[in-house]
mmCIF file of C-alpha atoms in Angstrom:
data_model
loop_
_atom_site.group_PDB
_atom_site.id
_atom_site.type_symbol
_atom_site.label_atom_id
_atom_site.label_comp_id
_atom_site.label_asym_id
_atom_site.label_seq_id
_atom_site.Cartn_x
_atom_site.Cartn_y
_atom_site.Cartn_z
ATOM 1 C CA UNK A 21 79.629 -36.682 47.816
ATOM 2 C CA UNK A 22 76.365 -37.088 45.984
ATOM 3 C CA UNK A 23 77.048 -36.615 42.308
ATOM 4 C CA UNK A 24 73.371 -36.721 41.452
ATOM 5 C CA UNK A 25 72.690 -33.745 43.753
ATOM 6 C CA UNK A 26 75.660 -31.827 42.347
ATOM 7 C CA UNK A 27 74.307 -32.460 38.890
ATOM 8 C CA UNK A 28 70.863 -31.271 39.964
ATOM 9 C CA UNK A 29 72.264 -27.981 41.320
ATOM 10 C CA UNK A 30 74.237 -27.389 38.166
ATOM 11 C CA UNK A 31 71.190 -28.044 36.030
ATOM 12 C CA UNK A 32 69.136 -25.656 38.175
ATOM 13 C CA UNK A 33 71.814 -22.993 37.888
ATOM 14 C CA UNK A 34 72.001 -23.403 34.130
ATOM 15 C CA UNK A 35 68.242 -23.163 33.923
ATOM 16 C CA UNK A 36 68.202 -19.884 35.844
ATOM 17 C CA UNK A 37 71.027 -18.572 33.663
ATOM 18 C CA UNK A 38 69.178 -19.588 30.507
ATOM 19 C CA UNK A 39 66.042 -17.839 31.702
ATOM 20 C CA UNK A 40 67.990 -14.669 32.418
ATOM 21 C CA UNK A 41 69.604 -14.789 28.987
ATOM 22 C CA UNK A 42 66.227 -15.417 27.365
ATOM 23 C CA UNK A 43 64.581 -12.559 29.265
ATOM 24 C CA UNK A 44 67.435 -10.262 28.337
ATOM 25 C CA UNK A 45 67.185 -11.302 24.696
ATOM 26 C CA UNK A 46 63.445 -10.686 24.679
ATOM 27 C CA UNK A 47 63.935 -7.246 26.195
ATOM 28 C CA UNK A 48 66.462 -6.354 23.501
ATOM 29 C CA UNK A 49 64.143 -7.702 20.830
ATOM 30 C CA UNK A 50 61.249 -5.669 22.222
ATOM 31 C CA UNK A 51 63.232 -2.446 22.187
ATOM 32 C CA UNK A 52 64.648 -3.127 18.743
ATOM 33 C CA UNK A 53 61.221 -3.837 17.289
ATOM 34 C CA UNK A 54 59.807 -0.555 18.624
ATOM 35 C CA UNK A 55 57.158 -2.301 20.693
ATOM 36 C CA UNK A 56 56.752 -0.821 24.184
ATOM 37 C CA UNK A 57 58.157 -2.907 27.035
ATOM 38 C CA UNK A 58 54.928 -3.062 29.056
ATOM 39 C CA UNK A 59 54.221 -5.993 31.321
ATOM 40 C CA UNK A 60 51.062 -6.555 29.345
ATOM 41 C CA UNK A 61 48.996 -4.755 26.774
ATOM 42 C CA UNK A 62 46.002 -2.983 28.246
ATOM 43 C CA UNK A 63 42.866 -2.027 26.349
ATOM 44 C CA UNK A 64 39.944 -0.900 28.478
ATOM 45 C CA UNK A 65 36.733 -2.894 28.000
ATOM 46 C CA UNK A 66 38.526 -5.077 25.437
ATOM 47 C CA UNK A 67 37.578 -2.677 22.623
ATOM 48 C CA UNK A 68 38.870 0.622 21.208
ATOM 49 C CA UNK A 69 35.865 2.780 20.385
ATOM 50 C CA UNK A 70 35.889 6.088 18.507
ATOM 51 C CA UNK A 71 32.942 8.488 18.397
ATOM 52 C CA UNK A 72 32.431 10.913 15.492
ATOM 53 C CA UNK A 73 30.296 13.749 16.861
ATOM 54 C CA UNK A 74 29.419 16.245 14.151
ATOM 55 C CA UNK A 75 26.784 18.286 12.342
ATOM 56 C CA UNK A 76 24.913 15.740 10.227
ATOM 57 C CA UNK A 77 22.124 17.924 8.873
ATOM 58 C CA UNK A 78 22.730 21.608 9.600
ATOM 59 C CA UNK A 79 24.782 24.592 8.491
ATOM 60 C CA UNK A 80 28.134 22.770 8.596
ATOM 61 C CA UNK A 81 27.110 19.317 7.421
ATOM 62 C CA UNK A 82 28.531 19.690 3.907
ATOM 63 C CA UNK A 83 32.139 20.085 5.036
ATOM 64 C CA UNK A 84 31.797 17.745 8.034
ATOM 65 C CA UNK A 85 28.753 15.475 8.440
ATOM 66 C CA UNK A 86 28.657 12.065 6.822
ATOM 67 C CA UNK A 87 31.979 12.788 5.107
ATOM 68 C CA UNK A 88 33.643 12.985 8.518
ATOM 69 C CA UNK A 89 32.336 9.513 9.318
ATOM 70 C CA UNK A 90 33.701 8.209 5.996
ATOM 71 C CA UNK A 91 37.086 9.767 6.791
ATOM 72 C CA UNK A 92 37.138 8.008 10.172
ATOM 73 C CA UNK A 93 36.236 4.703 8.520
ATOM 74 C CA UNK A 94 39.064 5.151 6.022
ATOM 75 C CA UNK A 95 41.510 5.755 8.862
ATOM 76 C CA UNK A 96 40.478 2.531 10.578
ATOM 77 C CA UNK A 97 40.770 0.593 7.304
ATOM 78 C CA UNK A 98 44.185 2.056 6.523
ATOM 79 C CA UNK A 99 45.438 1.354 10.026
ATOM 80 C CA UNK A 100 44.450 -2.321 10.034
ATOM 81 C CA UNK A 101 42.634 -4.336 7.379
ATOM 82 C CA UNK A 102 41.162 -6.582 10.052
ATOM 83 C CA UNK A 103 39.830 -3.614 12.027
ATOM 84 C CA UNK A 104 41.817 -4.343 15.186
ATOM 85 C CA UNK A 105 44.529 -2.744 17.294
ATOM 86 C CA UNK A 106 46.560 -4.764 19.803
ATOM 87 C CA UNK A 107 44.309 -7.667 18.907
ATOM 88 C CA UNK A 108 41.201 -5.771 20.032
ATOM 89 C CA UNK A 109 38.323 -4.682 17.834
ATOM 90 C CA UNK A 110 38.072 -1.062 16.702
ATOM 91 C CA UNK A 111 34.519 0.279 16.717
ATOM 92 C CA UNK A 112 33.092 3.532 15.339
ATOM 93 C CA UNK A 113 30.033 5.390 16.560
ATOM 94 C CA UNK A 114 28.556 8.553 15.046
ATOM 95 C CA UNK A 115 25.921 11.093 16.065
ATOM 96 C CA UNK A 116 24.487 14.504 15.173
ATOM 97 C CA UNK A 117 24.993 17.176 17.844
ATOM 98 C CA UNK A 118 22.721 19.594 15.923
ATOM 99 C CA UNK A 119 25.173 22.407 16.664
ATOM 100 C CA UNK A 120 23.883 22.570 20.243
ATOM 101 C CA UNK A 121 26.288 22.463 23.159
ATOM 102 C CA UNK A 122 23.856 20.742 25.528
ATOM 103 C CA UNK A 123 23.122 17.955 23.043
ATOM 104 C CA UNK A 124 26.836 17.497 22.349
ATOM 105 C CA UNK A 125 27.713 17.341 26.037
ATOM 106 C CA UNK A 126 24.938 14.869 26.822
ATOM 107 C CA UNK A 127 25.942 12.613 23.918
ATOM 108 C CA UNK A 128 29.551 12.727 25.118
ATOM 109 C CA UNK A 129 28.556 11.700 28.653
ATOM 110 C CA UNK A 130 26.432 8.852 27.334
ATOM 111 C CA UNK A 131 29.192 7.630 25.020
ATOM 112 C CA UNK A 132 31.858 7.765 27.713
ATOM 113 C CA UNK A 133 29.763 6.308 30.546
ATOM 114 C CA UNK A 134 27.579 3.743 28.790
ATOM 115 C CA UNK A 135 28.992 2.987 25.350
ATOM 116 C CA UNK A 136 32.703 2.594 26.191
ATOM 117 C CA UNK A 137 33.867 5.340 23.816
ATOM 118 C CA UNK A 138 37.537 6.228 24.323
ATOM 119 C CA UNK A 139 37.868 9.296 22.098
ATOM 120 C CA UNK A 140 35.502 11.734 20.383
ATOM 121 C CA UNK A 141 36.580 13.355 17.110
ATOM 122 C CA UNK A 142 35.473 16.115 14.697
ATOM 123 C CA UNK A 143 33.371 18.456 16.920
ATOM 124 C CA UNK A 144 32.477 21.269 14.557
ATOM 125 C CA UNK A 145 30.927 24.339 16.223
ATOM 126 C CA UNK A 146 33.038 25.910 18.937
ATOM 127 C CA UNK A 147 30.354 25.897 21.637
ATOM 128 C CA UNK A 148 29.918 22.154 21.132
ATOM 129 C CA UNK A 149 33.667 21.535 21.091
ATOM 130 C CA UNK A 150 34.179 23.466 24.337
ATOM 131 C CA UNK A 151 31.339 21.588 26.053
ATOM 132 C CA UNK A 152 32.531 18.161 24.908
ATOM 133 C CA UNK A 153 36.193 18.755 25.736
ATOM 134 C CA UNK A 154 35.127 19.694 29.283
ATOM 135 C CA UNK A 155 33.231 16.405 29.571
ATOM 136 C CA UNK A 156 36.245 14.547 28.160
ATOM 137 C CA UNK A 157 38.447 16.080 30.852
ATOM 138 C CA UNK A 158 35.958 15.129 33.580
ATOM 139 C CA UNK A 159 35.750 11.532 32.320
ATOM 140 C CA UNK A 160 39.492 11.285 31.524
ATOM 141 C CA UNK A 161 38.876 10.627 27.823
ATOM 142 C CA UNK A 162 40.165 12.305 24.675
ATOM 143 C CA UNK A 163 38.657 14.986 22.410
ATOM 144 C CA UNK A 164 40.320 15.549 19.012
ATOM 145 C CA UNK A 165 38.827 18.671 17.404
ATOM 146 C CA UNK A 166 38.918 19.153 13.621
ATOM 147 C CA UNK A 167 35.973 21.361 12.638
ATOM 148 C CA UNK A 168 35.916 24.221 15.157
ATOM 149 C CA UNK A 169 37.753 27.509 14.798
ATOM 150 C CA UNK A 170 38.075 29.227 18.163
ATOM 151 C CA UNK A 171 41.595 29.710 19.444
ATOM 152 C CA UNK A 172 40.239 29.408 23.002
ATOM 153 C CA UNK A 173 40.215 25.611 22.597
ATOM 154 C CA UNK A 174 43.974 25.587 23.140
ATOM 155 C CA UNK A 175 44.298 28.962 24.815
ATOM 156 C CA UNK A 176 42.320 30.047 27.894
ATOM 157 C CA UNK A 177 40.005 26.997 27.750
ATOM 158 C CA UNK A 178 42.711 24.382 27.094
ATOM 159 C CA UNK A 179 42.893 21.069 28.907
ATOM 160 C CA UNK A 180 45.233 18.075 28.917
ATOM 161 C CA UNK A 181 42.703 15.840 27.127
ATOM 162 C CA UNK A 182 42.159 17.900 23.970
ATOM 163 C CA UNK A 183 43.989 18.379 20.674
ATOM 164 C CA UNK A 184 42.972 21.080 18.186
ATOM 165 C CA UNK A 185 43.884 19.337 14.967
ATOM 166 C CA UNK A 186 43.362 21.420 11.823
ATOM 167 C CA UNK A 187 42.859 25.174 12.076
ATOM 168 C CA UNK A 188 41.964 27.968 14.463
ATOM 169 C CA UNK A 189 41.072 31.638 14.290
ATOM 170 C CA UNK A 190 44.690 32.691 14.875
ATOM 171 C CA UNK A 191 45.969 30.672 11.912
ATOM 172 C CA UNK A 192 43.184 31.864 9.627
ATOM 173 C CA UNK A 193 43.777 35.497 10.504
ATOM 174 C CA UNK A 194 47.539 35.142 10.210
ATOM 175 C CA UNK A 195 47.040 33.968 6.642
ATOM 176 C CA UNK A 196 44.056 35.682 5.084
ATOM 177 C CA UNK A 197 43.998 38.970 6.993
ATOM 178 C CA UNK A 198 47.727 39.537 6.715
ATOM 179 C CA UNK A 199 47.716 38.820 2.964
ATOM 180 C CA UNK A 200 44.800 41.146 2.239
ATOM 181 C CA UNK A 201 46.127 43.978 4.422
ATOM 182 C CA UNK A 202 49.417 43.609 2.557
ATOM 183 C CA UNK A 203 47.691 44.638 -0.667
ATOM 184 C CA UNK A 204 46.738 47.975 0.863
ATOM 185 C CA UNK A 205 43.131 47.182 1.795
ATOM 186 C CA UNK A 206 43.340 48.313 5.406
ATOM 187 C CA UNK A 207 39.866 49.548 6.366
ATOM 188 C CA UNK A 208 37.637 46.598 7.319
ATOM 189 C CA UNK A 209 34.010 46.053 8.270
ATOM 190 C CA UNK A 210 33.115 42.724 9.918
ATOM 191 C CA UNK A 211 29.918 40.740 9.541
ATOM 192 C CA UNK A 212 30.258 38.176 12.301
ATOM 193 C CA UNK A 213 28.181 35.276 13.548
ATOM 194 C CA UNK A 214 27.050 35.937 17.091
ATOM 195 C CA UNK A 215 28.817 32.967 18.682
ATOM 196 C CA UNK A 216 32.235 32.149 20.109
ATOM 197 C CA UNK A 217 34.008 31.367 16.837
ATOM 198 C CA UNK A 218 32.618 34.490 15.163
ATOM 199 C CA UNK A 219 33.973 36.602 17.993
ATOM 200 C CA UNK A 220 37.328 34.808 17.927
ATOM 201 C CA UNK A 221 37.744 35.276 14.170
ATOM 202 C CA UNK A 222 36.826 38.953 14.440
ATOM 203 C CA UNK A 223 39.242 39.551 17.311
ATOM 204 C CA UNK A 224 42.167 37.711 15.694
ATOM 205 C CA UNK A 225 41.682 39.336 12.286
ATOM 206 C CA UNK A 226 41.375 42.756 13.971
ATOM 207 C CA UNK A 227 44.625 42.112 15.811
ATOM 208 C CA UNK A 228 46.449 41.415 12.528
ATOM 209 C CA UNK A 229 44.743 44.374 10.892
ATOM 210 C CA UNK A 230 45.701 46.943 13.521
ATOM 211 C CA UNK A 231 49.232 45.543 13.870
ATOM 212 C CA UNK A 232 49.723 46.309 10.192
ATOM 213 C CA UNK A 233 48.318 49.824 10.235
ATOM 214 C CA UNK A 234 44.691 48.991 9.469
ATOM 215 C CA UNK A 235 41.427 50.061 11.086
ATOM 216 C CA UNK A 236 38.089 48.463 11.948
ATOM 217 C CA UNK A 237 35.236 50.506 10.469
ATOM 218 C CA UNK A 238 32.559 48.544 12.304
ATOM 219 C CA UNK A 239 31.102 45.177 13.259
ATOM 220 C CA UNK A 240 27.625 43.743 12.668
ATOM 221 C CA UNK A 241 26.706 40.531 14.473
ATOM 222 C CA UNK A 242 24.109 38.193 13.037
ATOM 223 C CA UNK A 243 22.202 35.315 14.633
ATOM 224 C CA UNK A 244 23.082 31.722 13.766
ATOM 225 C CA UNK A 245 21.982 30.579 11.264
ATOM 226 C CA UNK A 246 20.840 33.457 9.017
ATOM 227 C CA UNK A 247 19.038 33.311 5.671
ATOM 228 C CA UNK A 248 18.888 37.039 4.934
ATOM 229 C CA UNK A 249 22.062 39.130 5.134
ATOM 230 C CA UNK A 250 20.657 42.159 3.320
ATOM 231 C CA UNK A 251 20.629 44.562 6.271
ATOM 232 C CA UNK A 252 24.133 43.535 7.376
ATOM 233 C CA UNK A 253 25.539 43.843 3.859
ATOM 234 C CA UNK A 254 23.916 47.222 3.212
ATOM 235 C CA UNK A 255 25.339 48.570 6.473
ATOM 236 C CA UNK A 256 28.783 47.270 5.556
ATOM 237 C CA UNK A 257 28.466 48.670 2.047
ATOM 238 C CA UNK A 258 27.541 52.118 3.343
ATOM 239 C CA UNK A 259 30.616 52.118 5.607
ATOM 240 C CA UNK A 260 32.806 52.486 2.488
ATOM 241 C CA UNK A 261 35.278 50.050 4.061
ATOM 242 C CA UNK A 262 37.855 48.520 1.708
ATOM 243 C CA UNK A 263 36.995 45.030 2.959
ATOM 244 C CA UNK A 264 33.800 43.382 4.118
ATOM 245 C CA UNK A 265 35.070 40.473 6.212
ATOM 246 C CA UNK A 266 32.825 37.489 6.936
ATOM 247 C CA UNK A 267 33.485 35.951 10.337
ATOM 248 C CA UNK A 268 31.050 33.064 10.050
ATOM 249 C CA UNK A 269 31.047 29.670 8.364
ATOM 250 C CA UNK A 270 29.304 27.031 6.292
ATOM 251 C CA UNK A 271 25.940 27.923 4.779
ATOM 252 C CA UNK A 272 26.007 31.359 6.423
ATOM 253 C CA UNK A 273 29.191 32.231 4.524
ATOM 254 C CA UNK A 274 27.803 30.871 1.258
ATOM 255 C CA UNK A 275 24.579 32.863 1.643
ATOM 256 C CA UNK A 276 26.422 36.076 2.523
ATOM 257 C CA UNK A 277 28.739 35.804 -0.505
ATOM 258 C CA UNK A 278 25.832 35.072 -2.867
ATOM 259 C CA UNK A 279 23.836 38.018 -1.568
ATOM 260 C CA UNK A 280 26.894 40.299 -1.768
ATOM 261 C CA UNK A 281 27.032 39.488 -5.485
ATOM 262 C CA UNK A 282 23.313 40.262 -5.851
ATOM 263 C CA UNK A 283 23.821 43.671 -4.210
ATOM 264 C CA UNK A 284 26.687 44.477 -6.581
ATOM 265 C CA UNK A 285 29.323 44.450 -3.856
ATOM 266 C CA UNK A 286 31.324 41.704 -5.550
ATOM 267 C CA UNK A 287 33.406 43.290 -8.294
ATOM 268 C CA UNK A 288 33.098 46.761 -6.786
ATOM 269 C CA UNK A 289 35.764 48.741 -4.955
ATOM 270 C CA UNK A 290 34.898 46.785 -1.835
ATOM 271 C CA UNK A 291 36.314 43.284 -1.392
ATOM 272 C CA UNK A 292 34.548 40.355 0.264
ATOM 273 C CA UNK A 293 36.954 38.385 2.483
ATOM 274 C CA UNK A 294 35.774 35.188 4.217
ATOM 275 C CA UNK A 295 37.866 34.506 7.311
ATOM 276 C CA UNK A 296 37.089 30.790 7.018
ATOM 277 C CA UNK A 297 36.033 29.097 3.792
ATOM 278 C CA UNK A 298 35.994 25.434 2.856
ATOM 279 C CA UNK A 299 36.368 23.872 -0.560
ATOM 280 C CA UNK A 300 32.790 22.600 -0.265
ATOM 281 C CA UNK A 301 31.662 26.230 0.070
ATOM 282 C CA UNK A 302 33.526 27.153 -3.125
ATOM 283 C CA UNK A 303 31.911 24.188 -4.866
ATOM 284 C CA UNK A 304 28.461 25.366 -3.755
ATOM 285 C CA UNK A 305 29.158 28.937 -4.870
ATOM 286 C CA UNK A 306 30.698 28.014 -8.221
ATOM 287 C CA UNK A 307 33.874 29.570 -9.595
ATOM 288 C CA UNK A 308 31.992 32.356 -11.368
ATOM 289 C CA UNK A 309 30.855 33.720 -8.000
ATOM 290 C CA UNK A 310 33.823 32.679 -5.853
ATOM 291 C CA UNK A 311 36.685 33.574 -8.222
ATOM 292 C CA UNK A 312 39.359 35.788 -6.714
ATOM 293 C CA UNK A 313 38.476 35.118 -3.088
ATOM 294 C CA UNK A 314 41.487 34.881 -0.773
ATOM 295 C CA UNK A 315 41.366 32.291 2.003
ATOM 296 C CA UNK A 316 43.451 30.122 4.293
ATOM 297 C CA UNK A 317 43.084 26.367 4.719
ATOM 298 C CA UNK A 318 45.041 23.646 6.457
ATOM 299 C CA UNK A 319 44.612 21.122 3.646
ATOM 300 C CA UNK A 320 44.004 21.129 -0.112
ATOM 301 C CA UNK A 321 43.346 17.891 -1.946
ATOM 302 C CA UNK A 322 45.268 18.922 -5.074
ATOM 303 C CA UNK A 323 48.447 20.034 -3.338
ATOM 304 C CA UNK A 324 50.707 17.027 -4.042
ATOM 305 C CA UNK A 325 50.675 13.343 -4.986
ATOM 306 C CA UNK A 326 49.983 12.116 -1.457
ATOM 307 C CA UNK A 327 47.005 14.402 -0.911
ATOM 308 C CA UNK A 328 45.643 13.598 -4.375
ATOM 309 C CA UNK A 329 45.890 9.842 -3.884
ATOM 310 C CA UNK A 330 44.041 9.886 -0.571
ATOM 311 C CA UNK A 331 41.470 12.441 -1.752
ATOM 312 C CA UNK A 332 40.556 10.473 -4.866
ATOM 313 C CA UNK A 333 39.826 7.483 -2.625
ATOM 314 C CA UNK A 334 37.613 9.725 -0.481
ATOM 315 C CA UNK A 335 35.884 11.020 -3.617
ATOM 316 C CA UNK A 336 35.154 7.482 -4.783
ATOM 317 C CA UNK A 337 33.189 6.945 -1.563
ATOM 318 C CA UNK A 338 31.456 10.323 -1.232
ATOM 319 C CA UNK A 339 31.469 11.922 -4.721
ATOM 320 C CA UNK A 340 33.036 15.005 -3.130
ATOM 321 C CA UNK A 341 36.583 16.067 -2.481
ATOM 322 C CA UNK A 342 37.431 16.292 1.230
ATOM 323 C CA UNK A 343 37.380 19.472 3.257
ATOM 324 C CA UNK A 344 40.202 20.272 5.645
ATOM 325 C CA UNK A 345 37.917 19.263 8.529
ATOM 326 C CA UNK A 346 37.257 15.833 7.006
ATOM 327 C CA UNK A 347 40.952 15.358 6.269
ATOM 328 C CA UNK A 348 41.580 16.261 9.898
ATOM 329 C CA UNK A 349 39.230 13.534 11.104
ATOM 330 C CA UNK A 350 41.176 10.964 9.071
ATOM 331 C CA UNK A 351 44.496 12.235 10.423
ATOM 332 C CA UNK A 352 43.343 12.390 14.057
ATOM 333 C CA UNK A 353 41.831 8.893 14.032
ATOM 334 C CA UNK A 354 44.823 7.341 12.254
ATOM 335 C CA UNK A 355 47.345 8.907 14.618
ATOM 336 C CA UNK A 356 45.268 8.036 17.671
ATOM 337 C CA UNK A 357 45.292 4.369 16.640
ATOM 338 C CA UNK A 358 49.029 4.500 15.964
ATOM 339 C CA UNK A 359 49.553 5.888 19.455
ATOM 340 C CA UNK A 360 47.482 3.084 21.000
ATOM 341 C CA UNK A 361 49.509 0.510 19.085
ATOM 342 C CA UNK A 362 52.889 2.023 19.934
ATOM 343 C CA UNK A 363 52.154 2.442 23.637
ATOM 344 C CA UNK A 364 50.323 -0.858 24.049
ATOM 345 C CA UNK A 365 47.334 0.773 25.743
ATOM 346 C CA UNK A 366 44.374 3.078 25.245
ATOM 347 C CA UNK A 367 45.079 4.790 28.566
ATOM 348 C CA UNK A 368 44.316 8.468 27.996
ATOM 349 C CA UNK A 369 47.401 10.038 29.570
ATOM 350 C CA UNK A 370 49.748 7.532 27.920
ATOM 351 C CA UNK A 371 48.257 8.039 24.462
ATOM 352 C CA UNK A 372 48.322 11.821 24.805
ATOM 353 C CA UNK A 373 51.932 11.779 25.962
ATOM 354 C CA UNK A 374 52.863 9.770 22.876
ATOM 355 C CA UNK A 375 50.957 12.100 20.547
ATOM 356 C CA UNK A 376 52.714 15.140 21.997
ATOM 357 C CA UNK A 377 56.149 13.477 21.903
ATOM 358 C CA UNK A 378 56.276 12.397 18.258
ATOM 359 C CA UNK A 379 56.197 14.210 14.943
ATOM 360 C CA UNK A 380 53.121 13.556 12.818
ATOM 361 C CA UNK A 381 53.492 12.991 9.070
ATOM 362 C CA UNK A 382 50.607 11.011 7.622
ATOM 363 C CA UNK A 383 50.554 12.362 4.066
ATOM 364 C CA UNK A 384 47.870 14.940 4.820
ATOM 365 C CA UNK A 385 49.407 16.905 7.701
ATOM 366 C CA UNK A 386 52.913 17.253 9.050
ATOM 367 C CA UNK A 387 53.874 18.829 12.368
ATOM 368 C CA UNK A 388 53.836 18.454 16.142
ATOM 369 C CA UNK A 389 51.260 18.729 18.899
ATOM 370 C CA UNK A 390 52.356 21.388 21.359
ATOM 371 C CA UNK A 391 51.992 21.455 25.117
ATOM 372 C CA UNK A 392 48.750 23.455 24.793
ATOM 373 C CA UNK A 393 47.192 20.786 22.562
ATOM 374 C CA UNK A 394 47.526 22.763 19.325
ATOM 375 C CA UNK A 395 48.649 20.610 16.381
ATOM 376 C CA UNK A 396 51.041 23.066 14.769
ATOM 377 C CA UNK A 397 51.447 22.484 11.026
ATOM 378 C CA UNK A 398 51.757 24.596 7.895
ATOM 379 C CA UNK A 399 48.694 26.405 6.550
ATOM 380 C CA UNK A 400 48.037 27.318 2.920
ATOM 381 C CA UNK A 401 47.245 30.782 1.564
ATOM 382 C CA UNK A 402 44.884 30.193 -1.367
ATOM 383 C CA UNK A 403 43.156 32.141 -4.109
ATOM 384 C CA UNK A 404 40.059 30.823 -5.877
ATOM 385 C CA UNK A 405 40.671 30.266 -9.580
ATOM 386 C CA UNK A 406 38.777 31.829 -12.437
ATOM 387 C CA UNK A 407 36.545 29.333 -14.282
ATOM 388 C CA UNK A 408 38.924 29.227 -17.268
ATOM 389 C CA UNK A 409 41.875 28.364 -15.010
ATOM 390 C CA UNK A 410 40.311 25.207 -13.566
ATOM 391 C CA UNK A 411 41.409 22.022 -15.338
ATOM 392 C CA UNK A 412 38.979 19.595 -13.660
ATOM 393 C CA UNK A 413 36.124 19.453 -11.203
ATOM 394 C CA UNK A 414 37.224 20.530 -7.698
ATOM 395 C CA UNK A 415 40.414 22.097 -9.110
ATOM 396 C CA UNK A 416 39.594 25.377 -7.436
ATOM 397 C CA UNK A 417 42.687 26.915 -5.865
ATOM 398 C CA UNK A 418 45.948 28.611 -6.647
ATOM 399 C CA UNK A 419 48.352 28.036 -3.763
ATOM 400 C CA UNK A 420 49.707 31.543 -3.244
ATOM 401 C CA UNK A 421 51.837 30.801 -0.211
ATOM 402 C CA UNK A 422 52.664 28.452 2.620
ATOM 403 C CA UNK A 423 52.293 29.823 6.138
ATOM 404 C CA UNK A 424 54.818 27.970 8.316
ATOM 405 C CA UNK A 425 53.604 26.313 11.494
ATOM 406 C CA UNK A 426 55.578 28.810 13.571
ATOM 407 C CA UNK A 427 53.482 31.671 12.152
ATOM 408 C CA UNK A 428 50.163 29.806 11.966
ATOM 409 C CA UNK A 429 49.896 29.129 15.705
ATOM 410 C CA UNK A 430 49.778 31.514 18.637
ATOM 411 C CA UNK A 431 53.292 31.850 20.107
ATOM 412 C CA UNK A 432 53.495 29.886 23.323
ATOM 413 C CA UNK A 433 54.926 32.875 25.164
ATOM 414 C CA UNK A 434 51.609 34.660 24.504
ATOM 415 C CA UNK A 435 49.479 31.709 25.552
ATOM 416 C CA UNK A 436 47.004 31.779 28.434
ATOM 417 C CA UNK A 437 46.860 27.971 28.542
ATOM 418 C CA UNK A 438 47.523 26.625 32.028
ATOM 419 C CA UNK A 439 49.460 23.694 30.511
ATOM 420 C CA UNK A 440 52.003 26.154 29.161
ATOM 421 C CA UNK A 441 52.173 28.608 32.020
ATOM 422 C CA UNK A 442 52.316 25.863 34.655
#
């Protein structure tokens, strides 16, 4: 017998047992704390970089632009005061795509290949969004779209790397068109921007119109952008349609509504209906001109205490209340960073799986991201107040109804998205 050797074996055995107990305890602690049980945290290039690609100076810059960059900055600040995730620095980049698909796609390639960008957000203008989301899929990066309207982003053009965050042509038509048709105004004439989103809005509103017994009197398509809508408005006016529907956006919509008032259309038997309108557009028009307009939005700053608190912080930085697109940038960036933290990695597939597997409720939006990449949440049916009804600056809307997420998004059984059908 060699007691010292026996003692050594016992000590070794106890050590192995202690290590197993410790490892087991750590595993339990990891699960209990909600931290993913990865062998190690993985952040590519030792930095998490977010690119805000938007219209900085053109037709859509008022409701996106620099305000979208501020919204992204606020999301980073609210996520972590020290500007880090998983101990790695969070960086923001921003650029103007000038509403041109080729410029947007080239910027996306440069950001992904050279500048270590992991995700691109905002992406107003459907042609730009479609081009950038294709590049994101090729480079295995993420595109989180807040400013574009076309339903094709999560329908026939969908991909596994894209989320459509705020609104689309289906949701807008389901709200505005359905509400207006319900009042008996069933004969519509469309003035549509000659681009993808204009076509999508026209098609989706027409679908709602005809499904409810309405008719399309005609369609005029205008180039983008347009400063003079006189010929289009006069043609629509002569059609005697109940509704002149505007399937455009930004400054084009503002100009068309102003010129409709000049031609005496506003206040006549014909009704101007913008398919998409932002609070910044109402602000530019003024309540005297915009009063009574019916519209659908995905966010309104004055809806409840949570939206008011965040929006007043945004106002302090920009001197404007946020649009739904800018609110969407905040929400998309914040939830992206949460997904990176929860999964322990910025790996694209892992982050996307997390985003699609967990309910989102960040105070601005509440809902779930579907298999097709559509963030399905409630939409708001709004009516612009009369000047005497507004109690403060930017208090512009009556909330006339809430369109549930199930009605505001294309039913999945009607989807052409390969992620759904596959």
